[in-house]
Short mmCIF file of C-alpha atoms in Angstrom, two decimals:
data_model
loop_
_atom_site.label_atom_id
_atom_site.label_comp_id
_atom_site.label_asym_id
_atom_site.label_seq_id
_atom_site.Cartn_x
_atom_site.Cartn_y
_atom_site.Cartn_z
CA MET E 137 11.99 -5.12 19.13
CA SER E 138 11.28 -5.52 15.42
CA ILE E 139 11.68 -2.58 13.10
CA LEU E 140 9.23 -4.08 10.63
CA PRO E 141 5.78 -2.53 10.36
CA GLY E 142 2.93 -4.47 11.85
CA PRO E 143 0.04 -6.11 9.99
CA GLY E 144 -2.03 -3.78 7.87
CA TRP E 145 0.69 -1.12 7.86
CA TRP E 146 -0.24 -0.17 4.29
CA ALA E 147 -3.60 1.10 5.53
CA GLY E 148 -1.85 4.13 7.00
CA LEU E 149 -0.12 5.13 3.79
CA PRO E 150 -1.30 8.49 2.42
CA PRO E 151 -1.77 9.05 -1.33
CA ALA E 152 1.53 10.97 -1.39
CA ALA E 153 3.31 7.61 -1.02
CA GLY E 154 2.75 7.19 -4.75
CA ALA E 155 5.60 9.66 -5.28
CA ALA E 156 8.00 6.97 -4.00
CA VAL E 157 6.92 4.74 -6.89
CA MET E 158 7.32 7.63 -9.31
CA ALA E 159 10.80 8.47 -8.00
CA THR E 160 12.05 4.88 -8.02
CA GLY E 161 10.46 4.06 -11.36
CA ILE E 162 11.90 7.06 -13.18
CA LEU E 163 15.36 6.28 -11.81
CA SER E 164 14.97 2.78 -13.27
CA VAL E 165 14.10 4.33 -16.65
CA ALA E 166 17.11 6.67 -16.59
CA LEU E 167 19.50 3.95 -15.41
CA HIS E 168 18.32 1.77 -18.29
CA MET E 169 18.91 4.60 -20.76
CA THR E 170 22.49 5.02 -19.51
CA GLY E 171 23.32 1.32 -19.66
CA HIS E 172 23.20 0.50 -15.94
CA GLN E 173 20.93 -2.49 -16.37
CA GLY E 174 21.58 -4.18 -13.01
CA ALA E 175 20.82 -1.07 -10.97
CA SER E 176 17.84 -0.34 -13.22
CA ALA E 177 16.39 -3.81 -12.60
CA VAL E 178 16.76 -3.43 -8.83
CA ALA E 179 15.07 -0.03 -8.87
CA PHE E 180 12.29 -1.41 -11.05
CA ALA E 181 11.68 -4.33 -8.69
CA ILE E 182 11.35 -1.91 -5.78
CA ALA E 183 9.02 0.34 -7.78
CA VAL E 184 6.77 -2.58 -8.76
CA ALA E 185 6.61 -3.87 -5.19
CA LEU E 186 5.60 -0.43 -3.94
CA TRP E 187 3.10 -0.03 -6.78
CA LEU E 188 1.43 -3.34 -5.92
CA VAL E 189 1.10 -2.36 -2.26
CA LEU E 190 -0.42 1.01 -3.15
CA ALA E 191 -2.69 -0.52 -5.80
CA PHE E 192 -4.00 -2.95 -3.20
CA ASP E 193 -4.61 -0.11 -0.75
CA PHE E 194 -6.28 2.02 -3.45
CA THR E 195 -8.65 -0.84 -4.35
CA ALA E 196 -9.37 -1.66 -0.70
CA ARG E 197 -10.33 1.94 0.03
CA LEU E 198 -12.49 2.14 -3.08
CA LEU E 199 -14.41 -1.00 -2.15
CA ALA E 200 -14.50 -0.90 1.65
CA ASP E 201 -13.86 2.67 2.83
CA ARG E 202 -15.65 5.04 0.47
CA GLY E 203 -15.51 7.92 2.93
CA ARG E 204 -11.73 7.89 3.12
CA PHE E 205 -11.47 7.27 -0.62
CA ARG E 206 -13.60 10.33 -1.46
CA ALA E 207 -11.68 12.51 1.00
CA GLU E 208 -8.30 11.51 -0.39
CA ALA E 209 -9.42 11.57 -4.02
CA ASP E 210 -9.95 15.32 -3.69
CA THR E 211 -6.29 15.99 -2.86
CA PRO E 212 -3.59 16.59 -5.50
CA ALA E 213 -1.55 13.69 -4.10
CA ALA E 214 -4.24 11.30 -5.37
CA LEU E 215 -2.92 11.87 -8.88
CA THR E 216 0.32 10.13 -7.97
CA ALA E 217 -1.69 6.92 -8.59
CA VAL E 218 -1.96 7.83 -12.28
CA ALA E 219 1.59 9.15 -12.61
CA ALA E 220 3.11 6.14 -10.83
CA THR E 221 1.19 3.74 -13.07
CA THR E 222 2.42 5.43 -16.25
CA VAL E 223 6.03 5.45 -15.02
CA VAL E 224 5.89 1.72 -14.28
CA GLY E 225 4.23 1.17 -17.67
CA THR E 226 7.00 3.10 -19.45
CA ARG E 227 9.65 0.92 -17.84
CA LEU E 228 7.71 -2.23 -18.73
CA SER E 229 7.76 -1.09 -22.35
CA GLN E 230 11.54 -0.72 -22.19
CA PHE E 231 11.69 -4.35 -21.05
CA GLY E 232 9.64 -5.29 -24.13
CA TRP E 233 6.55 -6.22 -22.09
CA GLN E 234 4.23 -4.20 -24.30
CA THR E 235 0.97 -5.92 -23.39
CA ALA E 236 1.52 -5.24 -19.69
CA ALA E 237 2.49 -1.65 -20.48
CA ALA E 238 -0.66 -1.19 -22.57
CA ALA E 239 -2.76 -2.60 -19.74
CA LEU E 240 -1.29 -0.06 -17.32
CA LEU E 241 -1.93 2.74 -19.83
CA ALA E 242 -5.58 1.67 -20.05
CA LEU E 243 -5.83 1.51 -16.25
CA ALA E 244 -4.25 4.95 -15.80
CA ALA E 245 -6.47 6.45 -18.51
CA LEU E 246 -9.54 5.00 -16.80
CA VAL E 247 -8.71 6.47 -13.39
CA TRP E 248 -7.22 9.76 -14.62
CA PRO E 249 -10.37 11.77 -15.54
CA VAL E 250 -12.16 10.93 -12.28
CA LEU E 251 -9.23 11.91 -10.07
CA LEU E 252 -8.30 14.95 -12.15
CA LEU E 253 -11.81 16.41 -12.03
CA ASN E 254 -12.05 15.84 -8.28
CA VAL E 255 -8.68 17.47 -7.67
CA VAL E 256 -9.18 20.49 -9.92
CA ARG E 257 -12.60 21.17 -8.37
CA HIS E 258 -10.90 21.53 -4.99
CA TRP E 259 -7.99 23.72 -6.06
CA GLY E 260 -7.42 26.76 -3.87
CA ARG E 261 -5.83 30.11 -4.56
CA ARG E 262 -2.49 29.40 -2.88
CA MET E 263 -1.40 25.83 -3.45
CA PRO E 264 1.69 23.76 -2.63
CA GLY E 265 3.70 22.04 -5.34
CA GLY E 266 1.24 19.17 -5.41
CA ALA E 267 -0.96 21.35 -7.61
CA PHE E 268 1.35 20.50 -10.51
CA LEU E 269 0.52 16.80 -10.22
CA GLY E 270 -2.40 17.34 -12.59
CA CYS E 271 0.15 18.23 -15.24
CA VAL E 272 2.44 15.33 -14.25
CA ALA E 273 -0.31 12.71 -14.40
CA THR E 274 -1.54 13.99 -17.77
CA GLN E 275 1.94 14.11 -19.26
CA GLY E 276 2.54 10.60 -17.90
CA LEU E 277 -0.29 9.44 -20.16
CA ALA E 278 1.27 11.36 -23.05
CA VAL E 279 4.67 9.71 -22.50
CA LEU E 280 3.34 6.16 -22.29
CA GLY E 281 0.94 6.72 -25.19
CA ALA E 282 3.76 8.06 -27.38
CA VAL E 283 5.99 5.13 -26.38
CA LEU E 284 3.36 2.51 -27.24
CA ALA E 285 1.98 4.10 -30.42
CA PRO E 286 4.78 2.88 -32.74
CA VAL E 287 4.74 -0.55 -31.11
CA TYR E 288 1.14 -1.09 -32.19
CA GLY E 289 1.25 1.16 -35.26
CA ALA E 290 -1.60 3.16 -33.75
CA GLN E 291 -1.71 6.70 -35.13
CA TRP E 292 -4.78 7.45 -33.03
CA LEU E 293 -2.70 6.77 -29.93
CA VAL E 294 0.06 9.20 -30.86
CA ARG E 295 -2.62 11.82 -31.61
CA ALA E 296 -4.20 11.15 -28.21
CA ALA E 297 -0.73 11.53 -26.69
CA LEU E 298 -0.37 14.93 -28.38
CA ALA E 299 -3.75 15.98 -26.98
CA ALA E 300 -2.64 14.91 -23.47
CA PHE E 301 0.63 16.80 -23.98
CA CYS E 302 -1.22 20.02 -24.83
CA LEU E 303 -3.66 19.59 -21.95
CA GLY E 304 -0.75 18.95 -19.59
CA LEU E 305 0.84 22.25 -20.59
CA LEU E 306 -2.43 24.08 -19.88
CA LEU E 307 -2.71 22.37 -16.50
CA TYR E 308 0.83 23.47 -15.70
CA LEU E 309 -0.03 27.11 -16.41
CA ALA E 310 -3.22 26.85 -14.35
CA ALA E 311 -1.28 25.38 -11.42
CA LEU E 312 1.50 27.97 -11.75
CA PHE E 313 -0.96 30.81 -11.13
CA ARG E 314 -2.07 29.06 -7.93
CA PHE E 315 1.37 28.02 -6.70
CA ASP E 316 2.40 29.66 -3.45
CA LEU E 317 5.94 30.90 -4.12
CA HIS E 318 6.66 30.86 -0.38
CA GLU E 319 6.82 27.07 -0.79
CA VAL E 320 10.18 27.48 -2.52
CA ALA E 321 11.75 28.46 0.81
CA GLY E 322 9.52 26.49 3.17
CA GLY E 323 7.95 23.59 1.28
CA ALA E 324 8.14 20.05 2.62
CA GLY E 325 9.33 18.52 -0.64
CA ASP E 326 6.51 18.63 -3.15
CA HIS E 327 7.49 22.17 -4.18
CA TRP E 328 10.05 20.52 -6.48
CA VAL E 329 7.18 19.34 -8.67
CA ALA E 330 7.02 22.90 -9.99
CA GLY E 331 10.15 22.05 -11.97
CA GLY E 332 9.62 18.32 -12.36
CA ALA E 333 6.29 18.88 -14.10
CA LEU E 334 8.08 20.80 -16.85
CA SER E 335 10.66 18.04 -17.11
CA ILE E 336 7.97 15.45 -17.83
CA CYS E 337 6.50 17.88 -20.36
CA ALA E 338 9.89 17.86 -22.08
CA LEU E 339 10.04 14.06 -21.87
CA ALA E 340 6.60 13.76 -23.45
CA GLY E 341 7.60 16.26 -26.15
CA SER E 342 10.74 14.27 -26.96
CA ARG E 343 8.73 11.06 -27.38
CA LEU E 344 6.27 12.84 -29.65
CA MET E 345 9.09 14.37 -31.71
CA ALA E 346 10.42 10.88 -32.36
CA SER E 347 7.15 9.91 -34.04
CA PRO E 348 7.16 10.04 -37.87
CA VAL E 349 3.54 11.20 -37.74
CA TRP E 350 4.67 14.73 -36.99
CA SER E 351 6.67 16.62 -39.59
CA GLY E 352 7.08 20.13 -40.88
CA PRO E 353 5.60 22.95 -38.78
CA VAL E 354 4.11 20.58 -36.18
CA HIS E 355 7.52 19.00 -35.54
CA THR E 356 9.13 22.45 -35.32
CA VAL E 357 6.57 23.62 -32.78
CA LEU E 358 7.00 20.42 -30.77
CA ARG E 359 10.77 20.86 -30.72
CA THR E 360 10.52 24.49 -29.65
CA VAL E 361 8.02 23.80 -26.87
CA THR E 362 10.02 20.80 -25.66
CA LEU E 363 13.28 22.75 -25.48
CA VAL E 364 11.62 25.68 -23.73
CA ALA E 365 10.04 23.32 -21.18
CA LEU E 366 13.39 21.64 -20.54
CA ALA E 367 15.22 24.96 -20.25
CA VAL E 368 12.72 26.37 -17.76
CA SER E 369 12.78 23.12 -15.77
CA LEU E 370 16.57 23.47 -15.46
CA VAL E 371 16.11 27.05 -14.25
CA TRP E 372 13.65 25.74 -11.65
CA TYR E 373 16.24 23.11 -10.70
CA VAL E 374 18.84 25.79 -9.92
CA VAL E 375 16.35 27.98 -8.05
CA LEU E 376 14.99 25.12 -5.93
CA LEU E 377 18.43 23.71 -5.18
CA THR E 378 19.65 27.14 -4.11
CA ALA E 379 16.62 27.49 -1.83
CA GLU E 380 17.33 24.06 -0.31
CA LEU E 381 20.90 25.09 0.50
CA ARG E 382 19.76 28.38 2.04
CA HIS E 383 16.83 26.86 3.93
CA PRO E 384 17.76 23.26 4.83
CA ARG E 385 14.91 20.88 5.64
CA PRO E 386 16.68 17.76 6.94
CA ARG E 387 13.73 16.03 8.63
CA TYR E 388 11.98 13.22 6.82
CA ASP E 389 8.62 13.93 5.25
CA ILE E 390 6.85 11.60 2.83
CA ARG E 391 6.59 14.52 0.44
CA ARG E 392 10.37 14.29 0.03
CA TRP E 393 9.74 11.58 -2.55
CA ALA E 394 8.17 14.37 -4.59
CA THR E 395 11.64 15.95 -4.54
CA VAL E 396 13.44 12.84 -5.74
CA PHE E 397 11.01 12.32 -8.63
CA PRO E 398 11.71 15.71 -10.29
CA LEU E 399 15.45 15.15 -9.90
CA GLY E 400 15.18 11.83 -11.73
CA MET E 401 12.70 13.18 -14.25
CA THR E 402 14.95 16.12 -15.19
CA SER E 403 17.77 13.67 -15.83
CA THR E 404 15.51 11.44 -17.95
CA ALA E 405 14.22 14.42 -19.91
CA CYS E 406 17.76 15.53 -20.79
CA LEU E 407 18.68 12.01 -21.91
CA SER E 408 15.50 11.68 -23.98
CA VAL E 409 15.54 15.11 -25.61
CA ALA E 410 19.18 14.89 -26.71
CA ASP E 411 18.70 12.69 -29.77
CA PRO E 412 15.46 13.98 -31.36
CA ALA E 413 16.49 17.59 -30.70
CA GLY E 414 20.01 17.03 -32.08
CA LEU E 415 21.70 18.18 -28.87
CA PRO E 416 24.08 15.37 -27.83
CA ARG E 417 25.59 17.40 -24.97
CA LEU E 418 22.35 16.96 -23.08
CA VAL E 419 23.34 13.32 -22.57
CA VAL E 420 26.30 14.38 -20.42
CA LEU E 421 24.09 16.71 -18.39
CA GLY E 422 21.50 13.98 -18.00
CA GLU E 423 24.09 11.53 -16.70
CA VAL E 424 25.37 14.03 -14.13
CA LEU E 425 21.83 14.80 -12.97
CA LEU E 426 21.08 11.08 -12.77
CA TRP E 427 23.72 10.46 -10.11
CA ILE E 428 22.47 13.45 -8.14
CA ALA E 429 19.00 11.87 -8.25
CA VAL E 430 20.35 8.48 -7.18
CA ALA E 431 22.16 10.11 -4.25
CA ALA E 432 18.94 11.93 -3.27
CA TRP E 433 17.03 8.61 -3.41
CA LEU E 434 19.57 6.88 -1.18
CA PHE E 435 19.60 9.81 1.25
CA THR E 436 15.80 9.84 1.45
CA VAL E 437 15.76 6.11 2.18
CA ALA E 438 18.43 6.56 4.88
CA VAL E 439 16.47 9.38 6.55
CA LEU E 440 13.28 7.31 6.37
CA VAL E 441 14.95 4.34 8.08
CA ALA E 442 16.54 6.59 10.70
CA SER E 443 13.24 8.31 11.49
CA HIS E 444 11.48 4.93 11.74
CA LEU E 445 14.13 3.59 14.12
CA ALA E 446 13.92 6.73 16.24
CA ALA E 447 10.14 6.40 16.43
CA ARG E 448 10.46 2.77 17.52
CA ARG E 449 12.82 3.69 20.33
CA THR E 450 10.56 6.45 21.63
CA PRO E 451 8.51 5.21 24.63
#
């Protein structure tokens, strides 16, 4: 019996599958930053393959299954489409493929307002960690915009990135007031986004700090906000890890990719903040956190394969 999925298997993928692209893509970014180019290239190839599958499914639903598209576009997980696209675009920029990265930024920016408005309109009072994906998607635009602005000498783009950065912070606060804290002990994986969203805020802040456009008081404010976001994300990291150890959740759930992404993002944020903030010790912390994230990625893949094999053997 084959363990490979049958034809049309992608049609059953939920929007949350986008977190797998986010997790794999951000690991590729961090591995590149630490000089592990071979591993980074492999991770990037996997991320791109997954992104293409999900992009095809997204387009197919938009054109041929409007009912399902509208239903899924109202859920926070839909915003993984934007976040995943910006992560892939950021890695493309590291490769020097700036035109492709700019195209993905344009695509993400086109889809972002539609999905964000749909999602925010359907927010409830007590939300899982997916509520923070509004912040993540918005900060993803800020990161990629700040990365591409100096490439094209576009000051308007770095200013747009700053606007997205500020909006992302507001979306984080709005989501925080709706976050169900019981998710910390019983969440299925996406509760880690509560910390990961702050990590991408710090990453966006570090990219903006590196821009010569900002100086004086603006740069000081950016540095302060970035360091506070990173510090609080590290506090979240400790709290969520402690909760995982006290309340183990070993079974596979697709939302576990939303655990791996924050782990990788926190590592990337530390590596990125170190230089513009003048805190070189963050590089060491970032490297340690990177290997924790890699181990979590490998473990998640192993549990996924094991659960798939078990399902195949079940009559």
